[in-house]
PDB file of C-alpha atoms in Angstrom:
ATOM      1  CA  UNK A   1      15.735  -2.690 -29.004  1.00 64.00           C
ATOM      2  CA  UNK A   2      14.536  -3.683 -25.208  1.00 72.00           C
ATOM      3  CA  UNK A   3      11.342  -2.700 -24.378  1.00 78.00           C
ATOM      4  CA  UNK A   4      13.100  -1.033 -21.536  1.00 78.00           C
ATOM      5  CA  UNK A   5      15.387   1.410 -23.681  1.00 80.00           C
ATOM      6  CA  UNK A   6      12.042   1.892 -25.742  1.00 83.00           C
ATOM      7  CA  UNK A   7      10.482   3.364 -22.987  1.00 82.00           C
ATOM      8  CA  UNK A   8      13.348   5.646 -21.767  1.00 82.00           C
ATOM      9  CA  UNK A   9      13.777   7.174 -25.207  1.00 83.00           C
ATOM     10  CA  UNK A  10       9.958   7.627 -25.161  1.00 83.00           C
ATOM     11  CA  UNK A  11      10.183   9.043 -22.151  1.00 84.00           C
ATOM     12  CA  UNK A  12      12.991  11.588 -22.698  1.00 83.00           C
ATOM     13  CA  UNK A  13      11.667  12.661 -26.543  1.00 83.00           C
ATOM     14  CA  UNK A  14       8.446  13.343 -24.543  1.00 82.00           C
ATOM     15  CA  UNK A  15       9.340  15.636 -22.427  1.00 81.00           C
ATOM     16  CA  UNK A  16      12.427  17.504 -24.275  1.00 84.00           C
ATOM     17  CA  UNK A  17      15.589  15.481 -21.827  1.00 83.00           C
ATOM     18  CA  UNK A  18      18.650  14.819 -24.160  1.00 85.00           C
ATOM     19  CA  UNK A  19      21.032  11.652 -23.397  1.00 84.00           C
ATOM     20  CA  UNK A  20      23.315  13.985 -21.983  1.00 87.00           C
ATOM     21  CA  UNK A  21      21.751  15.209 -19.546  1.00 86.00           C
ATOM     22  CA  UNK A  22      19.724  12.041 -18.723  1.00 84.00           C
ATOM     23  CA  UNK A  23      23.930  10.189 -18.753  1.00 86.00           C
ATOM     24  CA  UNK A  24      24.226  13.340 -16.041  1.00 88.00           C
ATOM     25  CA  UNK A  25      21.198  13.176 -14.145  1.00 86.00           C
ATOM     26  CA  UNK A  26      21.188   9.479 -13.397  1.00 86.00           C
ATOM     27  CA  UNK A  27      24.864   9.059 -13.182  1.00 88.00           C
ATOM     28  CA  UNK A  28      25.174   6.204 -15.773  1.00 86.00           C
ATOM     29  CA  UNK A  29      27.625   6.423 -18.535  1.00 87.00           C
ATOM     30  CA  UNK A  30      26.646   8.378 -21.634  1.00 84.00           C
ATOM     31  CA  UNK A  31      27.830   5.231 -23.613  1.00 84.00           C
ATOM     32  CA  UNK A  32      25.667   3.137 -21.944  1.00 82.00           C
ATOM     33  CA  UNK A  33      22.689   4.726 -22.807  1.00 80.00           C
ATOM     34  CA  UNK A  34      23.834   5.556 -26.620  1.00 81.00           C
ATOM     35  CA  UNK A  35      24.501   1.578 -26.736  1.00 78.00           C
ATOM     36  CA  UNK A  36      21.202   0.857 -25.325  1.00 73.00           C
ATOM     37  CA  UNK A  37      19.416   2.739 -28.848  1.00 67.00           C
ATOM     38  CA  UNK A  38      22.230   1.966 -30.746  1.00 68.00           C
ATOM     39  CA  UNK A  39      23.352  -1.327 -30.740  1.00 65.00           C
ATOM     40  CA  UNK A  40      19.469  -2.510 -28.992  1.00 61.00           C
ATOM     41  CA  UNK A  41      21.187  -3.920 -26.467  1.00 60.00           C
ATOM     42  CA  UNK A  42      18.993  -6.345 -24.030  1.00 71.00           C
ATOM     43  CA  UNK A  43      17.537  -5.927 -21.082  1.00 76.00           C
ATOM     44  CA  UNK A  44      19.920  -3.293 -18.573  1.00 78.00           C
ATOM     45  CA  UNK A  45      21.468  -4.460 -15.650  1.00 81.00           C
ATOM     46  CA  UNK A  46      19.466  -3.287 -12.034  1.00 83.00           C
ATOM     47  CA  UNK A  47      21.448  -0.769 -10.703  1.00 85.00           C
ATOM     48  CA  UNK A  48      21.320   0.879 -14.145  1.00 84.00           C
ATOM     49  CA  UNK A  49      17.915   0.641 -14.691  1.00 84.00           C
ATOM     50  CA  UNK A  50      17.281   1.596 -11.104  1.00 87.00           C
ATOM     51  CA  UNK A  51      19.260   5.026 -11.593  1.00 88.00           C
ATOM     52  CA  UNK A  52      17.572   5.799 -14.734  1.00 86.00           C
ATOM     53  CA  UNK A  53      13.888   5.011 -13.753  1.00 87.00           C
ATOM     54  CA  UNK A  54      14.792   7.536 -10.950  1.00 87.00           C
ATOM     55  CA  UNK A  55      15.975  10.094 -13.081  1.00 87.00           C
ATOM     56  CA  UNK A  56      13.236   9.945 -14.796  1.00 85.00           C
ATOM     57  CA  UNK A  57      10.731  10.008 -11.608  1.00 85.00           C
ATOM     58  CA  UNK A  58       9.440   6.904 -13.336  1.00 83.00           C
ATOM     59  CA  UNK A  59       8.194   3.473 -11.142  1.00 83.00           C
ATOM     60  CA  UNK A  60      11.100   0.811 -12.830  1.00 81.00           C
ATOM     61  CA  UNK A  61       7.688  -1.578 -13.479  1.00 79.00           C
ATOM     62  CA  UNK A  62       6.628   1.495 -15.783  1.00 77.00           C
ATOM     63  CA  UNK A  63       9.721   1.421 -18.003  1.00 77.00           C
ATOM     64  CA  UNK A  64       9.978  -2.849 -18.426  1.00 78.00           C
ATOM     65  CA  UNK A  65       6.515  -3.067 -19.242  1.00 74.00           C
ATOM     66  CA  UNK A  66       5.519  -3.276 -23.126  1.00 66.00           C
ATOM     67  CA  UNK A  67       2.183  -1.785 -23.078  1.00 54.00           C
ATOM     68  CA  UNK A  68       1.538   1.736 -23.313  1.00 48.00           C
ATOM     69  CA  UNK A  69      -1.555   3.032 -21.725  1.00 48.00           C
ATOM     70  CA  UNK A  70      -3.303   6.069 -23.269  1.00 44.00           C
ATOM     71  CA  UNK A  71      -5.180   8.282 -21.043  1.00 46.00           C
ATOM     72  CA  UNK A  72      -8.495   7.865 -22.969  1.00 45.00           C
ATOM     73  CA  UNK A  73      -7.692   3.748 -22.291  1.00 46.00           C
ATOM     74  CA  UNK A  74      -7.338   4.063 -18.337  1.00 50.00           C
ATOM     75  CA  UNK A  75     -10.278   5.965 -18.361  1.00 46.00           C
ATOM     76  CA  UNK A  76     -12.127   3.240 -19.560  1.00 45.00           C
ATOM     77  CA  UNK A  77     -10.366   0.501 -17.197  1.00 50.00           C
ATOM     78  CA  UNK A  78     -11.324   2.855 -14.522  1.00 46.00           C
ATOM     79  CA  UNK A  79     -14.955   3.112 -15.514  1.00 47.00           C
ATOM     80  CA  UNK A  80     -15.504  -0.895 -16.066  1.00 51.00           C
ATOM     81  CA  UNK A  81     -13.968  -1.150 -12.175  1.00 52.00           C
ATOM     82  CA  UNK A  82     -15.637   1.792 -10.445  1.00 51.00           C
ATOM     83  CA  UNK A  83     -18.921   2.788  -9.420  1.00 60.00           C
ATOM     84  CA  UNK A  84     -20.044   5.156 -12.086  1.00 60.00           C
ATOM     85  CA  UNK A  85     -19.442   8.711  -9.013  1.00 65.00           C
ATOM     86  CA  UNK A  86     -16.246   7.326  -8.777  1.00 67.00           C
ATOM     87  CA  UNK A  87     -15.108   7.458 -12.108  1.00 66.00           C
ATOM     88  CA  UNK A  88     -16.676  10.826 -12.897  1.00 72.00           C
ATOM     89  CA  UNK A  89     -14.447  11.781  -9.858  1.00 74.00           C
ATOM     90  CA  UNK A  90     -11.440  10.548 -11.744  1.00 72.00           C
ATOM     91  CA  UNK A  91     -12.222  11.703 -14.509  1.00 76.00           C
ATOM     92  CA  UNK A  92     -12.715  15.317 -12.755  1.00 80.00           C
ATOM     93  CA  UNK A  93      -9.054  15.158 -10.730  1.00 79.00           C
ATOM     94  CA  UNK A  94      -7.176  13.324 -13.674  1.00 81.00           C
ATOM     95  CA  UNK A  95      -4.751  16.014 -14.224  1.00 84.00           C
ATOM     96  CA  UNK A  96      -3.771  16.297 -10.648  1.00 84.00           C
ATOM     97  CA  UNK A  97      -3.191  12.645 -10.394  1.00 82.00           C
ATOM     98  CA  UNK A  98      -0.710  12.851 -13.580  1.00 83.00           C
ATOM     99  CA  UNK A  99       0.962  15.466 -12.071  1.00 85.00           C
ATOM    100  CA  UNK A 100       0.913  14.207  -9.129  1.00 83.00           C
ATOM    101  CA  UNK A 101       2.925  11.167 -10.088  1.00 83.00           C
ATOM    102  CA  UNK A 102       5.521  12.875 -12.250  1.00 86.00           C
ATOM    103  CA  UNK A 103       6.845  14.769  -8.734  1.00 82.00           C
ATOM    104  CA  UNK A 104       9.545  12.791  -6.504  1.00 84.00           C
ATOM    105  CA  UNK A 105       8.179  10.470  -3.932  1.00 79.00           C
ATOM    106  CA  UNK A 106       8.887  12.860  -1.513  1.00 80.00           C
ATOM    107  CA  UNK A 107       7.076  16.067  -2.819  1.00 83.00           C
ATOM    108  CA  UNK A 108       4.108  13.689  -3.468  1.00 82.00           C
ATOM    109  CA  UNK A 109       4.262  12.782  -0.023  1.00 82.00           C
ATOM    110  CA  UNK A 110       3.742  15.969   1.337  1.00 83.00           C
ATOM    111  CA  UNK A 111       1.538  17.516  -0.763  1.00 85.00           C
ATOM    112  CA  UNK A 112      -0.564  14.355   0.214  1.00 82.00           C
ATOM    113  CA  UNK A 113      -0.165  14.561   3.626  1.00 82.00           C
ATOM    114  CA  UNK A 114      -1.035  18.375   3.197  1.00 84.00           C
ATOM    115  CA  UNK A 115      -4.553  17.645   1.882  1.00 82.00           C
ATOM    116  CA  UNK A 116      -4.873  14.912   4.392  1.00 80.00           C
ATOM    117  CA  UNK A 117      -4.742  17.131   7.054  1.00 83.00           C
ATOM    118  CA  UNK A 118      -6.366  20.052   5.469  1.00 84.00           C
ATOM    119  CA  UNK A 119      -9.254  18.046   4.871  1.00 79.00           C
ATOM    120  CA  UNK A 120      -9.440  16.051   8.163  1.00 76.00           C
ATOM    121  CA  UNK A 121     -10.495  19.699  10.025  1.00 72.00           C
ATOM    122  CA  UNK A 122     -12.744  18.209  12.913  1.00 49.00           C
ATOM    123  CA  UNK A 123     -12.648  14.463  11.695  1.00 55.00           C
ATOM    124  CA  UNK A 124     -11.212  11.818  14.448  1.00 47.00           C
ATOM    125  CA  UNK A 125     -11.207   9.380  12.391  1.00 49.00           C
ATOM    126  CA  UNK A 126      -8.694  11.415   9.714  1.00 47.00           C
ATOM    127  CA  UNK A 127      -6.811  12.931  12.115  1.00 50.00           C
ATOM    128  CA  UNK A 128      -5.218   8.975  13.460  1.00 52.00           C
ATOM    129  CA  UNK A 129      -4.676   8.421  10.001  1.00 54.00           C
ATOM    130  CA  UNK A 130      -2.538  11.867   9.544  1.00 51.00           C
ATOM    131  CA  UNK A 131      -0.564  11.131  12.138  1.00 56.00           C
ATOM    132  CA  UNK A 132       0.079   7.506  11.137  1.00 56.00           C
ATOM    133  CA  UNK A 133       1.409   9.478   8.666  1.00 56.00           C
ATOM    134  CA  UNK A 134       3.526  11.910  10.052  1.00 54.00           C
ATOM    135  CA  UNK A 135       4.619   8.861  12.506  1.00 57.00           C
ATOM    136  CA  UNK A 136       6.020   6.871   9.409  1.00 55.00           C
ATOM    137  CA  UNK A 137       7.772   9.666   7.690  1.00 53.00           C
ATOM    138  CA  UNK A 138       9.643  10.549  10.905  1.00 53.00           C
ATOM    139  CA  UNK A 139      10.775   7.122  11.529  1.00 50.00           C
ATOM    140  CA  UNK A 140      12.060   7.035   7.886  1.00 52.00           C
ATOM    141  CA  UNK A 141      13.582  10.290   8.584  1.00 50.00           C
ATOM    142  CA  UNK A 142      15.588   8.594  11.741  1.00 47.00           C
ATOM    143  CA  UNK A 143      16.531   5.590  10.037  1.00 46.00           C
TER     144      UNK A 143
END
C-alpha cells in the first residue's frame, strides 16, 4: 500500500471517520478510496489527494510523507533547536498548538489574529503587524 493511503487510513481509524463518510466529505468516489486499501494502489492522482488531505484538515506534505512523528519525538527535535525557555514554552502550549492545527485554515486564522490583537494592547510595534494582518485577509476576501 502507498504511504499516502497508509496515512489516510491512519488518519481516519484515529479519529473514528469511516470511508463513507470520508468518500462524502471529500467528494471522491467511495471506490477510489476502498481501491486505495484494497488493491494498494500507488501513489493518488493530485486533485484526489488534494480533496482528501482537505477533508481531513491535513497539510498534503503530512499524508505523502513516511515518517510518523510521535509527540514525545518532536519534543525532543524541538529541545536540540531551541533555547532551553523556549522549549519549556512548547512544551507548556503543546496542546493548543495540536489543536490548533487540526481546525480549518480559516478558524486558525482568526483565533490567531484574535490573540494577536488581544495581546498587542498598547504595543506599536504589534499593532502594524495586526493589521498587516487584517490587510491580507481582506484582500483574500476581495479576490
Amino acid at each position: 500500500m502507498h504511504v499516502f493511503w497508509k496515512n489516510v487510513y491512519r488518519i481516519i481509524n484515529y479519529r473514528g471517520i469511516n470511508l463513507k463518510t470520508l468518500a462524502a466529505l471529500s467528494d471522491v468516489p467511495y471506490s477510489t478510496i476502498t481501491n486505495g486499501k484494497n488493491k494498494g494502489e500507488g501513489q493518488p492522482s493530485v486533485g484526489t489527494a488534494y480533496k482528501i488531505a482537505s477533508a481531513l484538515n491535513e497539510p498534503i506534505e503530512s499524508l505523502m510523507r513516511d515518517a510518523v512523528q510521535s509527540k514525545s519525538g518532536r519534543i525532543l527535535e524541538v529541545k536540540n533547536s531551541l533555547p532551553k525557555n523556549d522549549a519549556a514554552r512548547y512544551r507548556r502550549y503543546e496542546h493548543i498548538i495540536d489543536a490548533l492545527e487540526k481546525l480549518p485554515v480559516n478558524t486558525r486564522e482568526s483565533i490567531t489574529d484574535l490573540i494577536l490583537t488581544v495581546a498587542s494592547d498598547g504595543e506599536t510595534n504589534s499593532d502594524a503587524e495586526v493589521k498587516k494582518t487584517s490587510e491580507k485577509r481582506i484582500y483574500r476576501v476581495r479576490h
